[in-house]
mmCIF file of C-alpha atoms in Angstrom:
data_model
loop_
_atom_site.group_PDB
_atom_site.id
_atom_site.type_symbol
_atom_site.label_atom_id
_atom_site.label_comp_id
_atom_site.label_asym_id
_atom_site.label_seq_id
_atom_site.Cartn_x
_atom_site.Cartn_y
_atom_site.Cartn_z
ATOM 1 C CA MET A 1 0.000 0.000 0.000
ATOM 2 C CA PRO A 2 1.229 3.533 -0.675
ATOM 3 C CA ASP A 3 2.381 5.644 2.287
ATOM 4 C CA VAL A 4 -0.542 7.882 3.208
ATOM 5 C CA THR A 5 1.158 9.511 6.193
ATOM 6 C CA PRO A 6 1.042 13.278 5.651
ATOM 7 C CA LEU A 7 4.205 15.288 5.310
ATOM 8 C CA PRO A 8 4.919 17.977 7.871
ATOM 9 C CA HIS A 9 3.579 21.374 6.925
ATOM 10 C CA HIS A 10 6.295 23.238 5.058
ATOM 11 C CA ARG A 11 6.949 26.315 2.977
ATOM 12 C CA LEU A 12 9.277 26.738 0.015
ATOM 13 C CA SER A 13 11.151 29.911 -0.929
ATOM 14 C CA GLY A 14 13.811 30.747 -3.468
ATOM 15 C CA PRO A 15 14.445 29.694 -7.052
ATOM 16 C CA GLU A 16 13.612 26.175 -8.196
ATOM 17 C CA GLY A 17 16.763 24.301 -9.037
ATOM 18 C CA ALA A 18 18.906 26.262 -6.585
ATOM 19 C CA PRO A 19 20.905 24.291 -4.001
ATOM 20 C CA PRO A 20 18.474 22.944 -1.384
ATOM 21 C CA LEU A 21 18.459 24.102 2.238
ATOM 22 C CA ILE A 22 16.129 22.787 4.959
ATOM 23 C CA LEU A 23 15.439 24.907 8.071
ATOM 24 C CA GLY A 24 13.958 23.437 11.253
ATOM 25 C CA PRO A 25 12.395 25.373 14.181
ATOM 26 C CA SER A 26 12.486 24.985 17.951
ATOM 27 C CA VAL A 27 9.767 23.553 20.180
ATOM 28 C CA GLY A 28 6.811 25.881 20.711
ATOM 29 C CA VAL A 29 7.175 28.022 17.589
ATOM 30 C CA SER A 30 6.320 27.683 13.929
ATOM 31 C CA LEU A 31 8.479 27.954 10.838
ATOM 32 C CA ALA A 32 8.001 31.742 11.159
ATOM 33 C CA VAL A 33 10.974 31.749 13.544
ATOM 34 C CA TRP A 34 13.206 31.732 10.441
ATOM 35 C CA GLU A 35 11.594 34.751 8.762
ATOM 36 C CA PRO A 36 14.507 37.145 9.437
ATOM 37 C CA GLN A 37 16.895 34.815 7.589
ATOM 38 C CA VAL A 38 14.748 33.700 4.649
ATOM 39 C CA PRO A 39 15.194 36.637 2.236
ATOM 40 C CA ALA A 40 18.973 36.359 2.220
ATOM 41 C CA LEU A 41 19.099 32.563 2.279
ATOM 42 C CA ALA A 42 16.491 32.200 -0.474
ATOM 43 C CA ALA A 43 18.435 34.493 -2.788
ATOM 44 C CA GLY A 44 20.753 31.615 -3.622
ATOM 45 C CA HIS A 45 19.022 28.515 -2.252
ATOM 46 C CA ARG A 46 15.761 26.647 -2.517
ATOM 47 C CA VAL A 47 14.726 26.959 1.123
ATOM 48 C CA LEU A 48 12.291 24.573 2.782
ATOM 49 C CA ARG A 49 11.028 25.455 6.267
ATOM 50 C CA TRP A 50 8.994 22.876 8.170
ATOM 51 C CA ASP A 51 6.760 22.815 11.240
ATOM 52 C CA LEU A 52 7.273 20.328 14.049
ATOM 53 C CA PRO A 53 4.387 17.920 14.729
ATOM 54 C CA GLY A 54 1.522 19.768 16.410
ATOM 55 C CA HIS A 55 3.144 23.115 15.622
ATOM 56 C CA GLY A 56 2.081 25.585 12.939
ATOM 57 C CA GLY A 57 0.327 23.599 10.232
ATOM 58 C CA SER A 58 1.716 20.130 11.036
ATOM 59 C CA PRO A 59 -0.596 17.528 12.598
ATOM 60 C CA ALA A 60 0.416 16.163 15.992
ATOM 61 C CA ARG A 61 -0.077 12.598 14.779
ATOM 62 C CA LEU A 62 3.231 12.766 12.895
ATOM 63 C CA LEU A 63 4.816 11.663 16.190
ATOM 64 C CA PRO A 64 3.601 8.887 18.499
ATOM 65 C CA SER A 65 1.777 10.178 21.578
ATOM 66 C CA ASP A 66 2.546 7.203 23.825
ATOM 67 C CA GLY A 67 5.862 8.543 25.101
ATOM 68 C CA SER A 68 7.986 6.684 22.545
ATOM 69 C CA ALA A 69 8.783 9.589 20.179
ATOM 70 C CA THR A 70 12.457 10.087 19.325
ATOM 71 C CA VAL A 71 14.663 12.572 17.528
ATOM 72 C CA ALA A 72 15.176 9.805 14.971
ATOM 73 C CA ASP A 73 11.439 10.021 14.209
ATOM 74 C CA LEU A 74 11.814 13.734 13.505
ATOM 75 C CA ALA A 75 14.873 13.107 11.340
ATOM 76 C CA ALA A 76 12.834 10.610 9.334
ATOM 77 C CA LEU A 77 10.259 13.345 8.681
ATOM 78 C CA VAL A 78 13.007 15.615 7.347
ATOM 79 C CA LEU A 79 14.232 12.885 5.018
ATOM 80 C CA ARG A 80 10.668 12.349 3.779
ATOM 81 C CA LEU A 81 10.404 16.056 3.031
ATOM 82 C CA ALA A 82 13.692 15.970 1.130
ATOM 83 C CA ASP A 83 12.659 12.865 -0.787
ATOM 84 C CA ALA A 84 9.344 14.486 -1.745
ATOM 85 C CA GLN A 85 11.320 17.330 -3.308
ATOM 86 C CA GLY A 86 13.677 14.926 -5.056
ATOM 87 C CA TRP A 87 16.633 16.118 -2.996
ATOM 88 C CA ARG A 88 19.266 13.458 -2.512
ATOM 89 C CA ARG A 89 21.536 15.878 -0.635
ATOM 90 C CA PHE A 90 20.776 19.154 1.096
ATOM 91 C CA ALA A 91 22.154 21.681 3.552
ATOM 92 C CA TYR A 92 20.446 21.740 6.919
ATOM 93 C CA ALA A 93 20.116 24.289 9.714
ATOM 94 C CA GLY A 94 18.109 23.731 12.874
ATOM 95 C CA ILE A 95 17.310 25.579 16.078
ATOM 96 C CA SER A 96 17.239 23.729 19.412
ATOM 97 C CA ILE A 97 15.381 20.421 18.881
ATOM 98 C CA SER A 98 15.847 20.828 15.128
ATOM 99 C CA GLY A 99 19.559 21.272 15.708
ATOM 100 C CA ALA A 100 19.410 17.897 17.444
ATOM 101 C CA VAL A 101 17.695 16.548 14.338
ATOM 102 C CA GLY A 102 20.567 17.898 12.260
ATOM 103 C CA LEU A 103 23.144 16.239 14.493
ATOM 104 C CA HIS A 104 21.227 12.955 14.225
ATOM 105 C CA LEU A 105 21.253 13.235 10.436
ATOM 106 C CA ALA A 106 24.980 14.000 10.467
ATOM 107 C CA VAL A 107 25.658 10.897 12.581
ATOM 108 C CA HIS A 108 23.286 8.449 10.901
ATOM 109 C CA HIS A 109 22.759 9.834 7.371
ATOM 110 C CA PRO A 110 25.890 11.846 6.535
ATOM 111 C CA ASP A 111 25.499 11.072 2.850
ATOM 112 C CA ARG A 112 22.335 13.215 2.785
ATOM 113 C CA LEU A 113 23.901 16.432 4.118
ATOM 114 C CA THR A 114 26.133 18.934 2.347
ATOM 115 C CA SER A 115 26.515 21.068 5.476
ATOM 116 C CA LEU A 116 25.061 21.417 8.963
ATOM 117 C CA SER A 117 24.329 24.499 11.076
ATOM 118 C CA VAL A 118 23.314 23.879 14.693
ATOM 119 C CA VAL A 119 21.759 26.942 16.332
ATOM 120 C CA CYS A 120 21.236 27.188 20.107
ATOM 121 C CA SER A 121 21.110 23.441 20.498
ATOM 122 C CA SER A 122 22.786 20.594 22.357
ATOM 123 C CA ALA A 123 23.930 16.995 22.134
ATOM 124 C CA HIS A 124 22.039 16.358 25.405
ATOM 125 C CA PHE A 125 19.582 18.966 26.672
ATOM 126 C CA ALA A 126 18.691 17.792 30.183
ATOM 127 C CA GLU A 127 17.979 14.701 32.206
ATOM 128 C CA PRO A 128 14.996 12.673 30.928
ATOM 129 C CA SER A 129 12.930 13.466 34.024
ATOM 130 C CA VAL A 130 12.915 17.171 33.121
ATOM 131 C CA TRP A 131 11.325 16.444 29.753
ATOM 132 C CA HIS A 132 8.903 13.845 31.063
ATOM 133 C CA GLU A 133 7.671 16.370 33.633
ATOM 134 C CA ARG A 134 7.265 19.073 31.003
ATOM 135 C CA ALA A 135 5.406 16.714 28.681
ATOM 136 C CA ALA A 136 3.036 15.753 31.496
ATOM 137 C CA LEU A 137 2.469 19.402 32.436
ATOM 138 C CA VAL A 138 1.627 20.479 28.887
ATOM 139 C CA ARG A 139 -0.603 17.487 28.259
ATOM 140 C CA ALA A 140 -2.501 18.269 31.457
ATOM 141 C CA GLU A 141 -2.667 22.068 31.287
ATOM 142 C CA GLY A 142 -1.961 22.968 27.656
ATOM 143 C CA THR A 143 0.848 25.068 26.236
ATOM 144 C CA GLU A 144 -0.451 28.049 28.230
ATOM 145 C CA ALA A 145 1.524 26.494 31.096
ATOM 146 C CA MET A 146 4.758 27.386 29.255
ATOM 147 C CA ALA A 147 3.842 30.879 28.075
ATOM 148 C CA ALA A 148 4.893 32.929 31.096
ATOM 149 C CA SER A 149 8.414 31.472 31.139
ATOM 150 C CA ARG A 150 9.274 32.002 27.473
ATOM 151 C CA PRO A 151 10.128 35.750 27.626
ATOM 152 C CA GLY A 152 13.583 35.812 29.145
ATOM 153 C CA LEU A 153 14.313 32.327 27.827
ATOM 154 C CA TRP A 154 13.487 32.535 24.131
ATOM 155 C CA PHE A 155 14.401 36.204 23.945
ATOM 156 C CA SER A 156 14.558 39.304 26.119
ATOM 157 C CA HIS A 157 11.426 40.721 27.730
ATOM 158 C CA ALA A 158 11.855 43.776 25.500
ATOM 159 C CA PHE A 159 11.810 41.620 22.364
ATOM 160 C CA ALA A 160 8.756 39.765 23.667
ATOM 161 C CA ALA A 161 6.818 43.023 23.358
ATOM 162 C CA THR A 162 7.647 43.451 19.651
ATOM 163 C CA PRO A 163 5.241 42.272 16.927
ATOM 164 C CA ARG A 164 7.496 39.345 16.032
ATOM 165 C CA GLY A 165 7.909 38.376 19.676
ATOM 166 C CA ARG A 166 4.162 38.503 20.282
ATOM 167 C CA ALA A 167 3.506 36.440 17.147
ATOM 168 C CA LEU A 168 5.828 33.656 18.297
ATOM 169 C CA LEU A 169 4.225 33.585 21.734
ATOM 170 C CA GLU A 170 0.888 33.213 19.933
ATOM 171 C CA ASP A 171 2.432 30.275 18.039
ATOM 172 C CA LEU A 172 3.070 28.633 21.393
ATOM 173 C CA LEU A 173 -0.520 29.092 22.550
ATOM 174 C CA ARG A 174 -1.781 27.517 19.313
ATOM 175 C CA THR A 175 0.529 24.505 19.569
ATOM 176 C CA ASP A 176 -1.171 21.144 20.067
ATOM 177 C CA PRO A 177 -0.299 19.863 23.570
ATOM 178 C CA GLU A 178 0.162 16.338 22.228
ATOM 179 C CA GLY A 179 2.623 17.524 19.603
ATOM 180 C CA TYR A 180 4.528 19.590 22.157
ATOM 181 C CA GLY A 181 4.526 16.675 24.592
ATOM 182 C CA ALA A 182 5.808 14.272 21.943
ATOM 183 C CA CYS A 183 8.699 16.634 21.181
ATOM 184 C CA CYS A 184 9.518 16.614 24.907
ATOM 185 C CA ASP A 185 9.446 12.801 24.812
ATOM 186 C CA ALA A 186 11.940 12.899 21.933
ATOM 187 C CA LEU A 187 14.275 15.177 23.866
ATOM 188 C CA ALA A 188 14.057 12.926 26.927
ATOM 189 C CA ALA A 189 15.452 10.014 24.915
ATOM 190 C CA TYR A 190 18.117 12.055 23.115
ATOM 191 C CA ASP A 191 21.849 11.923 23.848
ATOM 192 C CA LEU A 192 24.363 12.109 20.999
ATOM 193 C CA ARG A 193 27.406 13.155 22.994
ATOM 194 C CA SER A 194 29.387 9.983 22.398
ATOM 195 C CA ALA A 195 28.688 10.067 18.642
ATOM 196 C CA LEU A 196 29.862 13.641 17.978
ATOM 197 C CA PRO A 197 33.458 12.697 17.033
ATOM 198 C CA SER A 198 32.111 10.539 14.192
ATOM 199 C CA ILE A 199 30.520 13.498 12.388
ATOM 200 C CA THR A 200 32.204 14.314 9.075
ATOM 201 C CA VAL A 201 29.700 16.846 7.704
ATOM 202 C CA PRO A 202 31.004 20.461 7.677
ATOM 203 C CA THR A 203 29.435 21.882 10.836
ATOM 204 C CA LEU A 204 28.734 25.342 12.227
ATOM 205 C CA VAL A 205 27.591 25.740 15.838
ATOM 206 C CA VAL A 206 25.921 28.987 16.970
ATOM 207 C CA ALA A 207 25.232 29.946 20.589
ATOM 208 C CA GLY A 208 23.544 32.878 22.295
ATOM 209 C CA ARG A 209 25.571 34.025 25.271
ATOM 210 C CA GLU A 210 22.390 34.867 27.207
ATOM 211 C CA ASP A 211 20.687 31.548 26.387
ATOM 212 C CA PRO A 212 19.492 29.855 29.601
ATOM 213 C CA ALA A 213 18.026 26.859 27.747
ATOM 214 C CA THR A 214 21.196 25.780 25.933
ATOM 215 C CA PRO A 215 24.023 27.855 27.427
ATOM 216 C CA PRO A 216 27.208 28.351 25.389
ATOM 217 C CA ALA A 217 28.829 25.390 27.149
ATOM 218 C CA HIS A 218 26.470 23.127 25.202
ATOM 219 C CA ALA A 219 27.621 24.629 21.914
ATOM 220 C CA ARG A 220 31.269 24.365 22.924
ATOM 221 C CA GLU A 221 30.794 20.689 23.737
ATOM 222 C CA ILE A 222 29.529 20.091 20.199
ATOM 223 C CA ALA A 223 32.173 22.236 18.506
ATOM 224 C CA ASP A 224 35.003 20.687 20.525
ATOM 225 C CA ALA A 225 33.904 17.140 19.672
ATOM 226 C CA VAL A 226 32.932 17.482 15.988
ATOM 227 C CA PRO A 227 36.090 17.484 13.868
ATOM 228 C CA GLY A 228 36.649 20.836 12.179
ATOM 229 C CA ALA A 229 33.460 22.443 13.503
ATOM 230 C CA ASP A 230 33.225 26.226 13.677
ATOM 231 C CA LEU A 231 31.745 27.985 16.722
ATOM 232 C CA LEU A 232 30.066 31.389 16.924
ATOM 233 C CA GLU A 233 28.931 32.836 20.258
ATOM 234 C CA LEU A 234 26.667 35.871 20.034
ATOM 235 C CA ALA A 235 26.310 38.508 22.722
ATOM 236 C CA GLY A 236 22.842 39.962 23.218
ATOM 237 C CA ALA A 237 21.038 36.773 22.234
ATOM 238 C CA ALA A 238 19.025 34.207 24.188
ATOM 239 C CA HIS A 239 17.632 30.904 22.905
ATOM 240 C CA LEU A 240 16.138 32.203 19.654
ATOM 241 C CA ALA A 241 19.335 33.985 18.648
ATOM 242 C CA GLY A 242 18.248 34.433 15.043
ATOM 243 C CA LEU A 243 15.554 36.849 16.194
ATOM 244 C CA GLU A 244 17.626 39.067 18.468
ATOM 245 C CA ARG A 245 20.796 38.963 16.329
ATOM 246 C CA PRO A 246 19.320 38.339 12.874
ATOM 247 C CA GLU A 247 22.108 39.888 10.820
ATOM 248 C CA ALA A 248 24.841 37.973 12.621
ATOM 249 C CA VAL A 249 23.049 34.633 12.350
ATOM 250 C CA THR A 250 22.236 35.227 8.685
ATOM 251 C CA ALA A 251 25.837 36.148 7.897
ATOM 252 C CA ALA A 252 27.130 33.043 9.668
ATOM 253 C CA LEU A 253 24.733 30.780 7.781
ATOM 254 C CA LEU A 254 25.616 32.370 4.455
ATOM 255 C CA ALA A 255 29.329 31.900 5.151
ATOM 256 C CA GLN A 256 28.740 28.265 6.081
ATOM 257 C CA LEU A 257 26.728 27.630 2.951
ATOM 258 C CA GLY A 258 29.197 29.459 0.765
ATOM 259 C CA CYS A 259 32.008 27.153 1.800
ATOM 260 C CA HIS A 260 30.427 24.036 0.352
#
């Protein structure tokens, strides 16, 4: 029987036939988190942005809701998106959980990637109990339970008051609790620290110096372990560094893409 599983919701930008680039978002926000970078990236690439399960336009059922979801499941969704476009190889950039997806692809499917950019992410985010507790909280109380803590973590309180900041907080409130919870389940089971030295894909790691979710030490751990990886630490940026320091993140991504 043909595969009738839907693809994640996604949006394409840039000229057809240009080198492909896939951009993944962080938990709680939609593909709109990449809007500051898209104009420059799409000038020379065919850019595909995707929504996590239960986020934006993607159905929550793309991940299992029984606690068994993994980052490998999310990586499989990315490969399905690439296959649907006919892309054998592509560049990839991901924020937070999507950076973890990129690292998984670099470890397990290096032949599919031309380059990897890991933004405000980690090879191991926190102990599993932290994520199991968050998943249970959101499934019981909805994503509203996370809303008050996002300003100051995702970005500064001042940025939270801007139109873009308010729009991303609205994304969180619209996120399906089951999809959010399944992403937490995936993070609970995720630990790629021992596999980092095996990565051969050209890798850029970006950190926000004011990021309480994935502090710069997490980025340094990745960059120190991945052979030849480049590291950029940005002052004045929290977890969604591409929003608070858009020009710097865009420039870093363009330089990474231009090298390969």
